[in-house]
Short mmCIF file of C-alpha atoms in Angstrom, two decimals:
data_model
loop_
_atom_site.label_atom_id
_atom_site.label_comp_id
_atom_site.label_asym_id
_atom_site.label_seq_id
_atom_site.Cartn_x
_atom_site.Cartn_y
_atom_site.Cartn_z
CA THR D 1 48.74 -11.46 -3.68
CA THR D 2 45.76 -9.21 -4.40
CA THR D 3 42.30 -10.15 -3.17
CA THR D 4 39.21 -8.49 -4.61
CA THR D 5 35.97 -8.67 -2.69
CA THR D 6 32.72 -7.76 -4.37
CA THR D 7 29.67 -7.04 -2.25
CA THR D 8 26.27 -7.14 -3.89
CA THR D 9 23.27 -5.61 -2.18
CA ALA D 10 19.92 -6.84 -3.46
CA ALA D 11 17.22 -4.27 -4.09
CA PRO D 12 14.14 -4.54 -1.89
CA SER D 13 11.51 -6.73 -3.49
CA PHE D 14 8.41 -4.99 -4.84
CA ILE D 15 5.10 -6.54 -3.84
CA PRO D 16 2.36 -4.94 -5.94
CA GLY D 17 0.13 -7.99 -6.28
CA THR D 18 -1.12 -9.06 -9.69
CA ALA D 19 -3.25 -6.03 -10.49
CA THR D 20 -3.67 -2.41 -9.52
CA PHE D 21 -7.31 -2.96 -8.49
CA GLY D 22 -9.23 -5.93 -7.10
CA GLU D 23 -12.75 -6.46 -8.43
CA LEU D 24 -15.69 -6.92 -6.07
CA THR D 25 -19.26 -7.50 -7.28
CA GLY D 26 -21.73 -4.80 -6.23
CA PRO D 27 -21.46 -1.13 -5.30
CA CYS D 28 -18.73 0.04 -2.88
CA ARG D 29 -19.74 0.14 0.78
CA THR D 30 -18.33 0.91 4.22
CA SER D 31 -18.01 -1.83 6.84
CA ILE D 32 -21.52 -0.98 8.13
CA GLY D 33 -23.11 -0.92 4.66
CA GLY D 34 -23.17 2.82 3.99
CA ALA D 35 -22.18 4.42 0.69
CA GLY D 36 -19.30 6.25 2.39
CA ASP D 37 -17.45 9.37 1.28
CA PHE D 38 -17.21 9.59 -2.51
CA THR D 39 -17.24 11.88 -5.53
CA ALA D 40 -19.61 10.95 -8.36
CA MET D 41 -18.99 11.73 -12.02
CA GLU D 42 -19.88 10.47 -15.45
CA ALA D 43 -16.95 8.55 -16.90
CA ALA D 44 -16.13 5.33 -18.70
CA PRO D 45 -14.68 2.61 -16.42
CA ALA D 46 -11.14 3.13 -17.78
CA VAL D 47 -11.29 6.87 -17.04
CA CYS D 48 -12.77 6.17 -13.61
CA GLU D 49 -9.92 3.75 -12.84
CA ARG D 50 -7.26 6.24 -13.95
CA SER D 51 -8.90 9.00 -11.88
CA CYS D 52 -8.74 6.79 -8.77
CA LEU D 53 -5.19 5.69 -9.54
CA VAL D 54 -3.82 9.24 -9.57
CA ASP D 55 -5.82 10.35 -6.51
CA ASP D 56 -3.97 9.37 -3.33
CA ALA D 57 -7.18 9.77 -1.28
CA CYS D 58 -9.07 7.31 -3.51
CA VAL D 59 -9.20 3.81 -2.03
CA ALA D 60 -11.72 2.37 -4.51
CA TYR D 61 -13.88 3.25 -7.47
CA GLU D 62 -17.36 2.11 -8.40
CA SER D 63 -18.49 1.63 -11.98
CA ASN D 64 -21.19 0.13 -14.15
CA LYS D 65 -21.78 -0.22 -17.89
CA ALA D 66 -23.52 3.18 -18.14
CA ASN D 67 -20.51 5.45 -17.41
CA HIS D 68 -21.38 5.64 -13.70
CA CYS D 69 -18.25 6.47 -11.68
CA GLU D 70 -17.74 7.07 -7.98
CA LEU D 71 -14.32 7.74 -6.46
CA HIS D 72 -14.39 6.43 -2.88
CA ARG D 73 -12.20 7.67 -0.04
CA ALA D 74 -11.17 6.13 3.31
CA GLY D 75 -13.85 4.02 4.95
CA THR D 76 -14.79 1.96 1.89
CA THR D 77 -13.93 -1.63 2.76
CA ARG D 78 -16.24 -3.90 0.77
CA ALA D 79 -18.97 -4.22 -1.85
CA GLU D 80 -22.66 -5.10 -1.55
CA PRO D 81 -23.09 -8.16 -3.83
CA SER D 82 -26.89 -8.21 -3.47
CA ILE D 83 -27.11 -5.07 -5.65
CA GLY D 84 -26.38 -6.08 -9.24
CA GLY D 85 -25.00 -4.11 -12.15
CA PHE D 86 -22.19 -2.40 -10.24
CA TRP D 87 -18.56 -3.24 -9.52
CA CYS D 88 -16.37 -1.95 -6.73
CA TRP D 89 -12.68 -1.89 -7.60
CA MET D 90 -10.51 -1.75 -4.47
CA LYS D 91 -7.10 -0.15 -4.93
CA GLN D 92 -4.36 -2.68 -4.30
CA ILE D 93 -1.54 -0.96 -2.45
CA GLY D 94 1.99 -2.11 -3.15
CA PHE D 95 4.77 -2.38 -0.60
CA SER D 96 8.53 -2.68 -0.80
CA GLU D 97 9.86 -5.33 1.57
CA LEU D 98 12.96 -4.50 3.58
CA PRO D 99 14.70 -6.76 6.13
CA GLY D 100 14.63 -5.61 9.74
CA ALA D 101 12.64 -3.10 11.77
CA CYS D 102 11.15 0.06 10.20
CA ARG D 103 13.16 3.21 10.88
CA THR D 104 13.29 6.92 10.11
CA ALA D 105 16.11 8.45 8.03
CA THR D 106 18.11 8.88 11.27
CA PHE D 107 17.33 5.29 12.39
CA GLY D 108 14.76 6.38 14.97
CA GLY D 109 11.65 4.34 15.67
CA GLY D 110 9.29 6.98 14.29
CA SER D 111 5.59 7.37 15.00
CA PHE D 112 3.50 4.19 14.96
CA ASP D 113 0.66 2.24 16.55
CA VAL D 114 1.11 -1.34 17.74
CA VAL D 115 -1.61 -3.96 17.26
CA THR D 116 -1.58 -7.73 17.61
CA VAL D 117 -2.58 -9.15 14.22
CA ASP D 118 -0.89 -11.38 11.65
CA ALA D 119 1.12 -9.90 8.76
CA VAL D 120 -1.76 -10.25 6.27
CA GLU D 121 -4.15 -8.24 8.47
CA CYS D 122 -1.36 -5.76 9.25
CA ARG D 123 -0.84 -5.16 5.51
CA ALA D 124 -4.58 -4.74 4.95
CA ARG D 125 -4.89 -2.20 7.78
CA CYS D 126 -1.95 -0.16 6.47
CA GLY D 127 -3.24 -0.37 2.91
CA MET D 128 -6.61 1.10 3.85
CA ASP D 129 -5.19 3.84 6.09
CA VAL D 130 -4.12 6.96 4.17
CA ASN D 131 -1.93 8.01 7.13
CA CYS D 132 0.01 4.73 7.18
CA VAL D 133 3.29 4.90 5.23
CA GLY D 134 4.38 1.37 6.07
CA PHE D 135 4.10 -1.48 8.51
CA GLU D 136 6.42 -3.74 10.44
CA ALA D 137 5.67 -7.40 10.99
CA GLY D 138 7.34 -9.19 13.87
CA PRO D 139 7.17 -12.22 16.13
CA GLN D 140 3.99 -13.17 17.97
CA ASP D 141 1.76 -11.27 15.52
CA ARG D 142 3.33 -7.90 16.39
CA CYS D 143 2.19 -5.28 13.89
CA GLU D 144 3.39 -1.68 13.85
CA LEU D 145 1.47 0.76 11.63
CA HIS D 146 3.91 3.57 10.80
CA ARG D 147 3.11 7.18 9.95
CA ALA D 148 5.12 9.87 8.13
CA GLY D 149 8.87 9.79 8.65
CA THR D 150 9.50 6.06 8.27
CA VAL D 151 11.68 5.64 5.17
CA ARG D 152 14.02 2.68 5.73
CA SER D 153 14.73 -0.38 7.82
CA ASP D 154 17.46 -1.53 10.16
CA PRO D 155 18.53 -4.96 8.86
CA ASN D 156 20.41 -5.60 12.10
CA VAL D 157 17.11 -6.13 13.93
CA ASN D 158 16.44 -9.82 13.32
CA GLY D 159 12.97 -11.34 13.19
CA TYR D 160 11.25 -8.23 11.83
CA THR D 161 10.34 -7.14 8.31
CA CYS D 162 9.51 -3.59 7.25
CA PHE D 163 7.06 -3.00 4.40
CA LEU D 164 6.96 0.56 3.02
CA LYS D 165 3.95 1.70 1.03
CA VAL D 166 4.62 2.60 -2.59
CA THR D 167 2.57 4.38 -5.19
CA LEU D 168 1.44 2.14 -8.03
CA GLN D 169 1.13 4.98 -10.54
CA ASP D 170 4.46 3.96 -12.08
CA PRO D 171 5.98 0.74 -10.69
CA VAL D 172 8.87 0.91 -13.20
CA ALA D 173 9.82 4.38 -11.94
CA PHE D 174 9.60 3.11 -8.37
CA LEU D 175 11.90 0.19 -9.04
CA SER D 176 14.47 2.37 -10.77
CA ALA D 177 14.31 4.94 -7.94
CA VAL D 178 15.16 2.45 -5.20
CA GLU D 179 18.80 3.01 -4.30
CA PRO D 180 19.92 0.25 -1.96
CA HIS D 181 23.16 0.87 -0.12
CA GLU D 182 25.24 -1.73 1.63
CA ASN D 183 23.79 -2.29 5.13
CA GLU D 184 21.42 0.63 4.57
CA PRO D 185 18.22 -0.43 2.77
CA LEU D 186 16.26 2.59 1.63
CA ALA D 187 13.03 2.87 -0.32
CA ARG D 188 11.32 5.95 -1.65
CA THR D 189 7.81 6.47 -2.95
CA VAL D 190 7.74 7.79 -6.48
CA ALA D 191 4.56 9.49 -7.65
#
């Protein structure tokens, strides 16, 4: 008697949200209301969006109907709705979700900061931090914000989920580049 066993490993799910950018009414602002760090140029909104999309340092872009374009860097967190005629488009960062704790290629813990916030706030903090490559959500609102070196998860660590940041420049390329291996989830960012 011959027995054949087939093992199927599911690819990590991709969580890009419904759009690449989220629209806020008003010009882009920092948490304290300042204009923040930005580069201004004259460009149509579509060109402004594409410029922000391909710039890893860009976290948002500001536009209006008169070809006004500002590419905003870290620190921009909101818009000022009391100033009309402008829109702030916040870059929506995508994440691949992997079961278990975040790990380096050699299954080390890597470099990270621990904060006590829920998974939604943890995702938001990682998304706005250019140094954050992923986050780990765990029990009792444990949030680890991981820096360079974290590339996979250890699915044997129950109760934790690792979310690795991905580039939204080409989600199709990202999905085709994910090479899951049995008991060894791995995700790579594709630019």
